[in-house]
Short mmCIF file of C-alpha atoms and ligand atoms in Angstrom, two decimals:
data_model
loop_
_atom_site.label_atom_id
_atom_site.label_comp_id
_atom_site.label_asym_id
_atom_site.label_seq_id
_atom_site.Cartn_x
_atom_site.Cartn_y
_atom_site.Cartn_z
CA UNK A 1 44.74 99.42 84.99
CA UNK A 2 41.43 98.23 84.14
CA UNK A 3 39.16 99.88 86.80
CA UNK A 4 36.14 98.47 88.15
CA UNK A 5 33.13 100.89 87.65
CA UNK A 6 31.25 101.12 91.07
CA UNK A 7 28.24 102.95 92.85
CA UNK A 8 28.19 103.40 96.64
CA UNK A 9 24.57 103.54 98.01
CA UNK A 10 25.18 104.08 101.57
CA UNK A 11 23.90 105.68 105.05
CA UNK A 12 27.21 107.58 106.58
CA UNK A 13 27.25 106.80 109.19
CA UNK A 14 30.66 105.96 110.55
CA UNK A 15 31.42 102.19 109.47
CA UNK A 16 30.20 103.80 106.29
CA UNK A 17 32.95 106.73 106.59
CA UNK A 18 35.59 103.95 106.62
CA UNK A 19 33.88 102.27 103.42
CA UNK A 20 34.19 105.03 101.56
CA UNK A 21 37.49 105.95 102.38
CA UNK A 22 38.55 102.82 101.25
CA UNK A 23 36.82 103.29 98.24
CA UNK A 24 38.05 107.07 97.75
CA UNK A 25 41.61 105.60 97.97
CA UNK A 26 41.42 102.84 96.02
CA UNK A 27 42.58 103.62 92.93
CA UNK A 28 40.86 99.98 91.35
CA UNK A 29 38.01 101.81 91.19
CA UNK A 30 36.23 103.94 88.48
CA UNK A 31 33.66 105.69 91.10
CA UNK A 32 30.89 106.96 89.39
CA UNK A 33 28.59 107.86 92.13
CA UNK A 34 27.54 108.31 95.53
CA UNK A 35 24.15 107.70 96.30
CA UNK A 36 22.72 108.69 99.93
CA UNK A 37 20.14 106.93 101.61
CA UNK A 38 17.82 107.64 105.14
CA UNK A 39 18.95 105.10 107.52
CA UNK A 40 21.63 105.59 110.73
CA UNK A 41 20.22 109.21 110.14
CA UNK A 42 17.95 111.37 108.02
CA UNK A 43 19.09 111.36 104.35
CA UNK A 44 19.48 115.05 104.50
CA UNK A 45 22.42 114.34 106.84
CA UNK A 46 23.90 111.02 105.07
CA UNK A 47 23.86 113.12 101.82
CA UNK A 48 25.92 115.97 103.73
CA UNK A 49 28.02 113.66 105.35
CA UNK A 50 28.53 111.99 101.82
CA UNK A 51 30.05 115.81 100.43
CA UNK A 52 31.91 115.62 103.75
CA UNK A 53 34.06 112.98 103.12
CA UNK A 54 34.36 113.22 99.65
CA UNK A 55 35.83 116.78 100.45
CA UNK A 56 38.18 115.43 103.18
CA UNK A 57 39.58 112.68 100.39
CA UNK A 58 39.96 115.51 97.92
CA UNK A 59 37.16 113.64 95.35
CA UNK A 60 35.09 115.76 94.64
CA UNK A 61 35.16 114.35 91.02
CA UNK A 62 33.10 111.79 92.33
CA UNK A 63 28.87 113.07 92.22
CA UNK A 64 26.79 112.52 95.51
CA UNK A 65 23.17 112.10 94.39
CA UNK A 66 20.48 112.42 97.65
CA UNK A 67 18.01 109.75 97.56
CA UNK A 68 14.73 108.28 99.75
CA UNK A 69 14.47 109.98 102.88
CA UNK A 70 12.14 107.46 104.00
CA UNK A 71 11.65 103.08 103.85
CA UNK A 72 9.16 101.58 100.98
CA UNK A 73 6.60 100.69 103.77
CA UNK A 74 7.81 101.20 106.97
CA UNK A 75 8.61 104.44 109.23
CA UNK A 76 12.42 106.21 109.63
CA UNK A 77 13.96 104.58 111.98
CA UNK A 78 17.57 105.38 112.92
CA UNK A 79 20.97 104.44 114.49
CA UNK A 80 21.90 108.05 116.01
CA UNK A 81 23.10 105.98 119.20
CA UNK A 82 25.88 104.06 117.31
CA UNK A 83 26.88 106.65 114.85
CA UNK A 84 26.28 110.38 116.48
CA UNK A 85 23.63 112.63 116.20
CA UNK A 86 24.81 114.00 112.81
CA UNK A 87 26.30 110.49 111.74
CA UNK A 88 29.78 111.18 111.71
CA UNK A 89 30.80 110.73 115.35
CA UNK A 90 32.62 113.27 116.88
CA UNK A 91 33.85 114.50 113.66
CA UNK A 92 32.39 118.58 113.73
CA UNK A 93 30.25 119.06 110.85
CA UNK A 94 30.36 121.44 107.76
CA UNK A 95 29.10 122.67 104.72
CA UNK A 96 30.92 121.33 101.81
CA UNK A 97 31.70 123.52 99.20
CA UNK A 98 30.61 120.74 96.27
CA UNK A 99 26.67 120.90 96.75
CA UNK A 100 24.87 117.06 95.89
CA UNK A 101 24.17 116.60 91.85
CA UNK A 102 21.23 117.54 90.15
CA UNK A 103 18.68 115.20 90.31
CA UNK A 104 17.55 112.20 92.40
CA UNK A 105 19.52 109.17 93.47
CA UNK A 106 17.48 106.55 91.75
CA UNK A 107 17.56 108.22 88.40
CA UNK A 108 20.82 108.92 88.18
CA UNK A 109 21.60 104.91 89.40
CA UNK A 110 19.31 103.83 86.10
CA UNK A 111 20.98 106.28 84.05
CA UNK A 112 24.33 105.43 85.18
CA UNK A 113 23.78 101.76 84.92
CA UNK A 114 21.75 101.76 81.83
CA UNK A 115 23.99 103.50 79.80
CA UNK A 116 27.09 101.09 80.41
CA UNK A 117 27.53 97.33 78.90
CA UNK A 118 25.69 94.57 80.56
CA UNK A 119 26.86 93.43 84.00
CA UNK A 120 29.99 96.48 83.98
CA UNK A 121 28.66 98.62 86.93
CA UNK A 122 29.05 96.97 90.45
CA UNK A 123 27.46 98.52 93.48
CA UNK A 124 27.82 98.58 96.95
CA UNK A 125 24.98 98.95 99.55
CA UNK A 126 26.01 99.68 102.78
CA UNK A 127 22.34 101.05 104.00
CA UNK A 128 18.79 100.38 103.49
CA UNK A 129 18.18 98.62 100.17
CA UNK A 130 15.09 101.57 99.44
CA UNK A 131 17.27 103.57 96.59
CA UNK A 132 17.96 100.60 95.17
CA UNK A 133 14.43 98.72 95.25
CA UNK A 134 12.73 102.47 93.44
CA UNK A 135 15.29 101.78 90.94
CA UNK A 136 14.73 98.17 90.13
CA UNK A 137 10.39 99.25 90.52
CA UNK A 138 11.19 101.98 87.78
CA UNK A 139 13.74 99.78 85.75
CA UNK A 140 13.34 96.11 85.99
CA UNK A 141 15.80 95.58 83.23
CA UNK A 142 18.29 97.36 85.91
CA UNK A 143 19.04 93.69 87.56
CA UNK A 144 19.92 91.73 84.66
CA UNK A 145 22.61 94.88 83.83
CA UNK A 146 23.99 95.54 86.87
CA UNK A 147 27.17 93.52 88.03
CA UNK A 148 27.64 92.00 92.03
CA UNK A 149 25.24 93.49 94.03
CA UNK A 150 27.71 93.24 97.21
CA UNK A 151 25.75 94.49 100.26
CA UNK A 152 26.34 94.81 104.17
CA UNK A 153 23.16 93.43 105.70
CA UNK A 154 21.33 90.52 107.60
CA UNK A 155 22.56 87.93 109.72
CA UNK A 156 22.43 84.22 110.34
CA UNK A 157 24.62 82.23 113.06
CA UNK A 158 25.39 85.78 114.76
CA UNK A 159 21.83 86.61 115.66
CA UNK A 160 20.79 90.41 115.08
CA UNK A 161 22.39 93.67 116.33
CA UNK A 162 18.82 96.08 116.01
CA UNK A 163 16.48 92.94 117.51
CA UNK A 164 17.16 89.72 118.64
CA UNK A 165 16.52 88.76 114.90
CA UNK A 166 17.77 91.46 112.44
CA UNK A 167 20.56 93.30 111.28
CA UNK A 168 20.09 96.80 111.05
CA UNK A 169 20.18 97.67 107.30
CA UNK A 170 17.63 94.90 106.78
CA UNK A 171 15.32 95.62 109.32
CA UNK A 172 15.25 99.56 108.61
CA UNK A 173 13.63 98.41 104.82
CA UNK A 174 12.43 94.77 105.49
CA UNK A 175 10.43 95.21 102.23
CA UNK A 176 12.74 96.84 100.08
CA UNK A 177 15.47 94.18 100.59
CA UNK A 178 13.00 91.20 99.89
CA UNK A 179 11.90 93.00 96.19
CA UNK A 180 15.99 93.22 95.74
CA UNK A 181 16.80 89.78 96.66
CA UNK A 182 13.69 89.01 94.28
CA UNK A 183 14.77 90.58 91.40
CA UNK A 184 17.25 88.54 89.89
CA UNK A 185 20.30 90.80 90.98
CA UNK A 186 23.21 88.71 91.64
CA UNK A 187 23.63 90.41 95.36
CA UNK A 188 26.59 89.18 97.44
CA UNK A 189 25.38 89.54 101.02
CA UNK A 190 28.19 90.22 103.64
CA UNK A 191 25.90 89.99 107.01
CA UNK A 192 26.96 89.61 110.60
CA UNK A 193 28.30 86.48 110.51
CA UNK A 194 31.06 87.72 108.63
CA UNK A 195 31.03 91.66 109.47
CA UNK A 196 31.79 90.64 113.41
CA UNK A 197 34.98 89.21 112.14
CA UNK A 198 36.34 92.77 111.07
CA UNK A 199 36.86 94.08 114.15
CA UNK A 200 38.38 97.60 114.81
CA UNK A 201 41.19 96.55 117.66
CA UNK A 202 43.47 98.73 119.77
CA UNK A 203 46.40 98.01 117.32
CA UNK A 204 44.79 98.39 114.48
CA UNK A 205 42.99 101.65 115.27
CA UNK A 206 46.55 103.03 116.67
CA UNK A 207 48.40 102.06 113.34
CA UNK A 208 45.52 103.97 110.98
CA UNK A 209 46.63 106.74 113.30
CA UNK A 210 49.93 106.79 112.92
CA UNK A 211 49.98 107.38 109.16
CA UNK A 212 48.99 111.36 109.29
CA UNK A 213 46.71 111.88 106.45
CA UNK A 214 43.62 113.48 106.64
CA UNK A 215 41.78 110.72 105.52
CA UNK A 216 43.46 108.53 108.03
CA UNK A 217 42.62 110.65 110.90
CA UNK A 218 39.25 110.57 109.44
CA UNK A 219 39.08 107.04 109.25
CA UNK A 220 40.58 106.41 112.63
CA UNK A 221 38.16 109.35 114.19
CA UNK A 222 35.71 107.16 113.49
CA UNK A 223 36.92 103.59 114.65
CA UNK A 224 37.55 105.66 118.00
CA UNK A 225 33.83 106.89 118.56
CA UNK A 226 33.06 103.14 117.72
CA UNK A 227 35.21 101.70 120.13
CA UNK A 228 33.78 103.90 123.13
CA UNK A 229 30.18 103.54 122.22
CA UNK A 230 30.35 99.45 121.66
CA UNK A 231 32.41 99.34 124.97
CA UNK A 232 29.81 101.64 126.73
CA UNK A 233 26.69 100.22 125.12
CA UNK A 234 27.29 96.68 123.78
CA UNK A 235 30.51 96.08 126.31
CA UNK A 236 32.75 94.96 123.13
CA UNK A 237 36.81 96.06 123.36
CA UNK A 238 36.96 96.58 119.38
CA UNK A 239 33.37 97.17 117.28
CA UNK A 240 32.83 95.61 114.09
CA UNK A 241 33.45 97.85 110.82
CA UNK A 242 30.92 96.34 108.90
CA UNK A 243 30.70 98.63 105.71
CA UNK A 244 33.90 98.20 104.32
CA UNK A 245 33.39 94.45 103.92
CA UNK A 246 31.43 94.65 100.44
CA UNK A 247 34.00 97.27 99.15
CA UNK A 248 37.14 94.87 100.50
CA UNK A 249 35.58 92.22 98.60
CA UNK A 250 34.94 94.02 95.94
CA UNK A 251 38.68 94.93 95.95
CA UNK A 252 40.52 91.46 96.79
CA UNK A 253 37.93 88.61 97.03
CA UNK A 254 39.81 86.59 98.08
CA UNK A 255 39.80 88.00 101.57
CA UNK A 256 35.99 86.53 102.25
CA UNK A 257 34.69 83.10 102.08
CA UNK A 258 31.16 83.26 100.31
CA UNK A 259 28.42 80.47 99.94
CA UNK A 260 25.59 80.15 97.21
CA UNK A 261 22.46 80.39 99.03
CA UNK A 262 18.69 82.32 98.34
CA UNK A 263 18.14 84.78 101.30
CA UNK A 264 14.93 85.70 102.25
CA UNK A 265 13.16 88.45 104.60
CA UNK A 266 10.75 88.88 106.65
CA UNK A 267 8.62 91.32 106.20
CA UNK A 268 5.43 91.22 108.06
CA UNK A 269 6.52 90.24 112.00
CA UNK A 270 7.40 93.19 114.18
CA UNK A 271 8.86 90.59 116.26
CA UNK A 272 11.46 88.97 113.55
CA UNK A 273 11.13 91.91 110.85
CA UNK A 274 14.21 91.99 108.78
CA UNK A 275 15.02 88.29 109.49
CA UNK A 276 17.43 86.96 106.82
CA UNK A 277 16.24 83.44 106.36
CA UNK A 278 19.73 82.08 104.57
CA UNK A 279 18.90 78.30 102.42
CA UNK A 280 21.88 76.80 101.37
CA UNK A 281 19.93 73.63 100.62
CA UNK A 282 19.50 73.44 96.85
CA UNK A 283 16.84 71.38 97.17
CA UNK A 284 14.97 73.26 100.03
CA UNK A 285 15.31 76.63 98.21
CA UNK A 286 14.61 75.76 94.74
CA UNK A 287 17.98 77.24 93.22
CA UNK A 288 20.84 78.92 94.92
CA UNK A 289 21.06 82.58 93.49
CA UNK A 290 22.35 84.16 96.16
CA UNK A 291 25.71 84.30 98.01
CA UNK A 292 26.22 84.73 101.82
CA UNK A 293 29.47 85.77 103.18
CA UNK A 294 30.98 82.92 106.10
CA UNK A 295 34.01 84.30 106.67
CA UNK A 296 36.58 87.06 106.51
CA UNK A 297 40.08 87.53 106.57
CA UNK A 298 40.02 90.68 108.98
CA UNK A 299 44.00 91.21 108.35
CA UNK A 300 43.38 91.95 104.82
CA UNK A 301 40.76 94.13 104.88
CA UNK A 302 42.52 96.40 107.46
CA UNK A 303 45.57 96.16 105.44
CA UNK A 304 43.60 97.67 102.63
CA UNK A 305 42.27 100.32 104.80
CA UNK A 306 45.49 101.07 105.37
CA UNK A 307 47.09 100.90 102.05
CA UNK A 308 43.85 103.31 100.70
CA UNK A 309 44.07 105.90 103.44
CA UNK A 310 47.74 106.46 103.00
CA UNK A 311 49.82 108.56 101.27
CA UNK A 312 50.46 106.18 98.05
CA UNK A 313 47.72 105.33 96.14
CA UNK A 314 48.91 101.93 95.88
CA UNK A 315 45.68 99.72 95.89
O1 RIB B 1 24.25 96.74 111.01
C1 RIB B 1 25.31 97.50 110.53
C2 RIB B 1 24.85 98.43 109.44
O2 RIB B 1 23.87 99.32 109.96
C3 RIB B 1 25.98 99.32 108.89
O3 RIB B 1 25.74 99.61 107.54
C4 RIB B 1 25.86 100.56 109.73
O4 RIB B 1 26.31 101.73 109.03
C5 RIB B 1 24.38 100.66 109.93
O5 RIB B 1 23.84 101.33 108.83
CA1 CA B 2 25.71 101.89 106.73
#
């Protein structure tokens, strides 16, 4: 099988948990690193929590790298509320035995990148975009080498889930998302317009359970904190799983409907910070180089989760 070389840059965080047991499981991919990033809560923590599950999928051939503990411009902000005090919901933490790599998250993404032919290295970025922007500041040459860009962030028709105008994951680094989506990476943006189609139901919740591994139980532990904090604090029956989107898609495609667009941000209102201002006119934006996601086929990307979490590796 010809594997798909991939970097996770990501805030775990429980959607994030999911996302990379998906990834962990999936045996399409060729990981080569984890990279943590400050966001749902400090990067100290999503670093940890990183080494956590990698343990609990038995991967610890995979490196976690620990990367900006704090946005380009503006102040830490997290999601402790939605995700637990320590990230991982009610999931007890511990020390994992693997310690993080040697060295700092945004070197070893250039050196990983940069070392491997043009446009072979895909990435997903299910956090704030900051790791990534340092690297693109240090390497500009990074975004013409890098493959899809496929991140969980912004939103459009669904309105926002931190403000009344942005998604989280944009509006914790407003700034370093807009020098991203600036820099010629071809980034595949999977926002809430298609994120609150993936929703964690009763059934599907109960059949992750059933299957009895520990990265199952894992995975389900966290759909379950989800599903009592949206119903106590949003009043939704089954949350959105937002982070495994971009890996899904990165998997099977085909499961999401995408549309060429140029996404911008805003970066200097505290009142619409993080906005994702999504052009699909051609002639508005001046060139499309951008995709957004529209839809998703929810089915298929919990039938992955499955498939990964199980016993077989058979995706
Ligand atoms: O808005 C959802 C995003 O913010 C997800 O990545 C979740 O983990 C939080 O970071
Ligand atoms: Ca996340």
């Amino acid at each position: 099988m010809n594997k798909q070389a991939l970097i996770i840059d990501c805030d775990p965080g429980v959607d994030d948990a999911v996302a990379l047991m998906l990834a962990f499981g999936a045996g399409a991919f060729d990981l080569l690193a984890i990279t943590a990033v400050g966001g749902n809560v400090p990067v100290q923590k999503t670093a940890r929590n990183a080494r956590m599950l990698r343990q609990i999928a038995g991967r610890e051939d995979v490196p976690v790298f620990m990367g900006a503990d704090r946005p380009l411009r503006r102040e830490p902000a997290g999601a402790g509320e939605f995700h637990g005090a320590e990230g991982l919901g009610d999931l007890t933490p511990f020390e994992p035995e693997t310690p993080c790599a040697e060295g700092h998250a945004v070197d070893a993404l250039i050196d990983l990148v940069m070392a491997r032919p043009e446009r072979s290295v895909a990435m997903a970025v299910l956090g704030p975009m900051t790791n990534l922007a340092l690297a693109l500041r240090r390497e500009p040459g990074l975004a013409e080498r890098l493959g899809p860009v496929a991140v969980m962030g912004g939103a459009r028709s669904e309105g926002g889930n931190i403000t009344a105008s942005a998604e989280f994951n944009i509006w914790a680094d407003p700034d370093a998302a807009a020098e991203v989506l600036a820099s010629g990476c071809d980034v595949v943006l999977f926002g809430l317009d298609a994120t609150h189609q993936v929703r964690a139901t009763e059934d599907r919740i109960a059949a992750v359970e059933a299957i009895g591994t520990a990265m199952a139980d894992t995975a389900a532990s966290m759909m379950r904190f989800s599903q009592r904090i949206e119903r106590e604090i949003v009043g939704w029956d089954a949350p959105p799983v937002h982070d495994p989107c971009p890996v899904a898609w990165l998997l099977q495609p085909a499961l999401f409907e995408l549309a060429p667009c140029r996404i911008r941000v805003e970066t200097q209102s505290d009142l619409t910070r993080g906005h994702t201002a999504v052009e699909f006119r051609d002639a508005v934006a001046g060139g499309l180089p951008h995709r957004w996601a529209t839809a998703a086929d929810s089915d298929g990307v919990f039938a992955l989760i499955a498939a990964a979490v199980g016993p077989g590796r058979t995706i």
